[in-house]
Amino acid sequence: MTVLEDRIEMADANTERLDEWFERLERMPVPEGFRVEIVGGTVHMTPQRDTHWEIIRRVVRAIEDRFGMDVKVFSDVRIDFPGRENGFCPDVAKLSDSAQKDSEGRWRHEDVEFVAEVISEGTAANDYGPKKAAYAIAEVPVYVIVDPYQGRCRVYTHPKGDDYAIDTKVDFGSDVDLTDTLLGLTLQTGDFPRD
């Protein structure tokens, strides 16, 4: 077997395991208002808070204002990312206009152009750690972490290996300038709520 064949076989095995886990989770009595995702083979359930949703809504609205209502932008939709058992449900994911679902009916990480994660107290380490690494490996061009506890955004661009070459901090109240990225927009944070 070649290295490529080994990687394809490993990816298929990861996807099969993730499918099985998500099928089991769908049959469990997960309380309404909770988000479930699998990061590095560990299941995480986090409650959806109003602050969290308000920020997500504002980010999605900015993307829709820029690209129109037919833009492929999602919230809490499963996308499998590189690495061991990474079935993420990003808070916001924008896909390329040409993105199409794979043969299993899922969106492909290769088509993701932008991800925004809003920090939840219990899972912040995932957003700054394994998820950031997986997004970089997947070559997601722009990754934004919104932290309502610190009142700050972290903007990661130019993926390189398992990290990003550029890390910019922007305090709430200042604009996040994404005009030189695929998004070509400015994200206003003045009305982002804080926790």
Coordinates of C-alpha atoms in Angstrom, one line a residue:
M1 CA 0.0 0.0 0.0
T2 CA 1.1 3.5 -0.7
V3 CA 1.0 6.3 1.9
L4 CA -1.9 7.9 0.0
E5 CA -3.9 4.6 0.1
D6 CA -3.2 4.3 3.9
R7 CA -4.5 7.8 4.4
I8 CA -7.6 7.2 2.4
E9 CA -8.3 4.0 4.3
M10 CA -7.7 5.8 7.7
A11 CA -10.1 8.6 6.6
D12 CA -12.7 6.1 5.6
A13 CA -12.4 4.3 9.0
N14 CA -12.7 7.7 10.8
T15 CA -15.8 8.6 8.8
E16 CA -17.4 5.3 9.5
R17 CA -16.7 5.6 13.3
L18 CA -18.0 9.2 13.3
D19 CA -21.2 8.1 11.4
E20 CA -21.8 5.4 14.0
W21 CA -21.2 7.8 16.9
F22 CA -23.5 10.5 15.5
E23 CA -26.2 7.9 14.8
R24 CA -26.0 6.8 18.4
L25 CA -26.0 10.4 19.7
E26 CA -29.1 11.1 17.6
R27 CA -30.9 8.3 19.4
M28 CA -29.9 9.6 22.8
P29 CA -32.1 12.0 24.8
V30 CA -29.8 15.0 24.2
P31 CA -31.5 18.0 25.7
E32 CA -32.9 20.6 23.3
G33 CA -30.6 23.6 23.0
F34 CA -27.4 21.6 23.3
R35 CA -24.9 21.2 20.5
V36 CA -23.0 18.0 20.1
E37 CA -19.7 17.5 18.3
I38 CA -16.8 15.1 18.3
V39 CA -13.3 16.6 18.7
G40 CA -10.4 14.1 18.6
G41 CA -12.6 11.2 19.4
T42 CA -14.2 12.9 22.5
V43 CA -17.9 13.8 22.5
H44 CA -18.6 17.4 23.7
M45 CA -22.1 18.7 24.5
T46 CA -22.5 22.4 25.1
P47 CA -25.6 24.4 25.8
Q48 CA -26.6 27.1 23.4
R49 CA -26.6 30.4 25.2
D50 CA -28.3 33.6 24.0
T51 CA -25.0 35.5 23.9
H52 CA -23.5 32.7 21.8
W53 CA -26.4 32.7 19.4
E54 CA -26.5 36.5 19.1
I55 CA -22.9 36.6 18.0
I56 CA -23.4 33.7 15.5
R57 CA -26.4 35.5 14.1
R58 CA -24.4 38.8 13.6
V59 CA -21.6 36.9 11.8
V60 CA -24.0 35.1 9.6
R61 CA -25.9 38.3 8.8
A62 CA -22.6 40.0 7.8
I63 CA -21.8 37.2 5.4
E64 CA -25.3 37.2 4.0
D65 CA -25.2 41.0 3.6
R66 CA -21.9 40.6 1.6
F67 CA -22.8 37.5 -0.5
G68 CA -26.6 37.4 -0.6
M69 CA -29.1 35.0 0.8
D70 CA -28.0 32.1 -1.4
V71 CA -24.5 32.0 0.1
K72 CA -23.5 28.6 1.5
V73 CA -23.2 29.5 5.2
F74 CA -24.1 27.1 8.0
S75 CA -24.3 27.0 11.7
D76 CA -23.9 23.7 13.7
V77 CA -23.8 21.5 10.6
R78 CA -21.4 18.5 10.8
I79 CA -18.3 18.7 8.7
D80 CA -15.6 16.1 9.1
F81 CA -12.1 17.6 9.4
P82 CA -8.6 16.0 9.1
G83 CA -7.3 14.3 12.1
R84 CA -8.5 11.4 14.3
E85 CA -12.3 11.5 14.6
N86 CA -13.0 15.1 14.1
G87 CA -16.7 15.6 13.4
F88 CA -17.0 19.3 14.0
C89 CA -20.1 21.4 13.9
P90 CA -18.7 24.9 13.5
D91 CA -20.7 27.8 14.9
V92 CA -20.4 29.4 11.4
A93 CA -18.9 27.9 8.3
K94 CA -18.9 29.5 4.8
L95 CA -18.3 27.2 1.9
S96 CA -17.2 28.1 -1.6
D97 CA -19.9 28.8 -4.2
S98 CA -19.0 25.6 -6.0
A99 CA -19.2 23.4 -2.9
Q100 CA -21.2 20.2 -3.3
K101 CA -22.0 17.4 -0.9
D102 CA -20.0 14.2 -1.2
S103 CA -21.4 10.8 -2.1
E104 CA -22.5 10.3 1.6
G105 CA -24.4 13.6 1.5
R106 CA -22.0 15.6 3.7
W107 CA -20.2 18.9 3.0
R108 CA -16.5 18.5 2.4
H109 CA -13.8 20.3 4.5
E110 CA -12.0 21.1 1.3
D111 CA -14.7 23.6 0.4
V112 CA -14.7 25.5 3.7
E113 CA -13.5 29.1 3.2
F114 CA -14.2 30.6 6.6
V115 CA -15.0 29.3 10.1
A116 CA -16.0 31.3 13.2
E117 CA -16.2 29.7 16.6
V118 CA -17.8 31.5 19.6
I119 CA -16.1 30.5 22.8
S120 CA -18.1 28.4 25.3
E121 CA -16.6 28.3 28.7
G122 CA -16.3 24.5 28.9
T123 CA -14.9 24.0 25.4
A124 CA -12.6 27.0 24.8
A125 CA -9.5 24.8 24.8
N126 CA -10.9 22.9 21.8
D127 CA -11.3 26.1 19.8
Y128 CA -7.8 27.3 20.5
G129 CA -6.2 23.9 20.3
P130 CA -7.3 20.8 18.3
K131 CA -9.9 22.6 16.2
K132 CA -7.5 25.4 15.2
A133 CA -5.0 22.7 14.2
A134 CA -7.5 20.8 12.2
Y135 CA -8.8 23.9 10.4
A136 CA -5.2 24.8 9.6
I137 CA -4.4 21.3 8.3
A138 CA -7.6 21.5 6.2
E139 CA -6.3 24.8 4.9
V140 CA -9.3 26.8 5.9
P141 CA -8.1 30.3 4.8
V142 CA -9.8 32.3 7.6
Y143 CA -10.6 31.1 11.2
V144 CA -12.1 33.6 13.7
I145 CA -12.5 32.9 17.4
V146 CA -15.0 35.2 19.1
D147 CA -14.5 35.3 22.9
P148 CA -17.4 37.0 24.7
Y149 CA -15.6 36.4 28.1
Q150 CA -12.5 38.5 27.1
G151 CA -14.4 40.7 24.7
R152 CA -12.0 39.9 21.9
C153 CA -11.7 38.2 18.5
R154 CA -8.7 36.2 17.3
V155 CA -8.3 36.2 13.5
Y156 CA -6.2 33.4 12.1
T157 CA -5.1 33.5 8.4
H158 CA -2.6 31.9 6.1
P159 CA -2.7 28.3 7.3
K160 CA 0.7 26.6 7.4
G161 CA 0.9 23.0 8.6
D162 CA -1.1 22.6 11.8
D163 CA -1.1 26.4 12.6
Y164 CA -1.7 29.8 11.1
A165 CA 1.0 32.2 10.1
I166 CA -0.9 35.3 11.1
D167 CA -2.8 35.7 14.4
T168 CA -4.5 39.1 14.9
K169 CA -6.3 40.2 18.1
V170 CA -9.2 42.6 17.8
D171 CA -11.1 43.9 20.8
F172 CA -14.8 44.2 20.7
G173 CA -15.8 47.6 19.5
S174 CA -13.2 47.6 16.8
D175 CA -13.8 46.2 13.3
V176 CA -12.4 42.9 12.2
D177 CA -11.0 43.8 8.8
L178 CA -11.3 40.8 6.5
T179 CA -11.3 42.8 3.2
D180 CA -8.0 41.2 2.1
T181 CA -9.4 37.7 2.5
L182 CA -11.8 35.5 0.5
L183 CA -14.6 37.1 2.5
G184 CA -13.8 40.6 1.5
L185 CA -15.8 42.2 4.3
T186 CA -15.5 44.0 7.6
L187 CA -17.0 42.4 10.6
Q188 CA -18.3 45.0 13.1
T189 CA -18.0 43.9 16.7
G190 CA -19.4 46.9 18.5
D191 CA -22.7 45.2 19.2
F192 CA -21.3 41.8 20.2
P193 CA -22.6 41.0 23.6
R194 CA -20.2 39.9 26.5
D195 CA -20.5 37.2 29.1

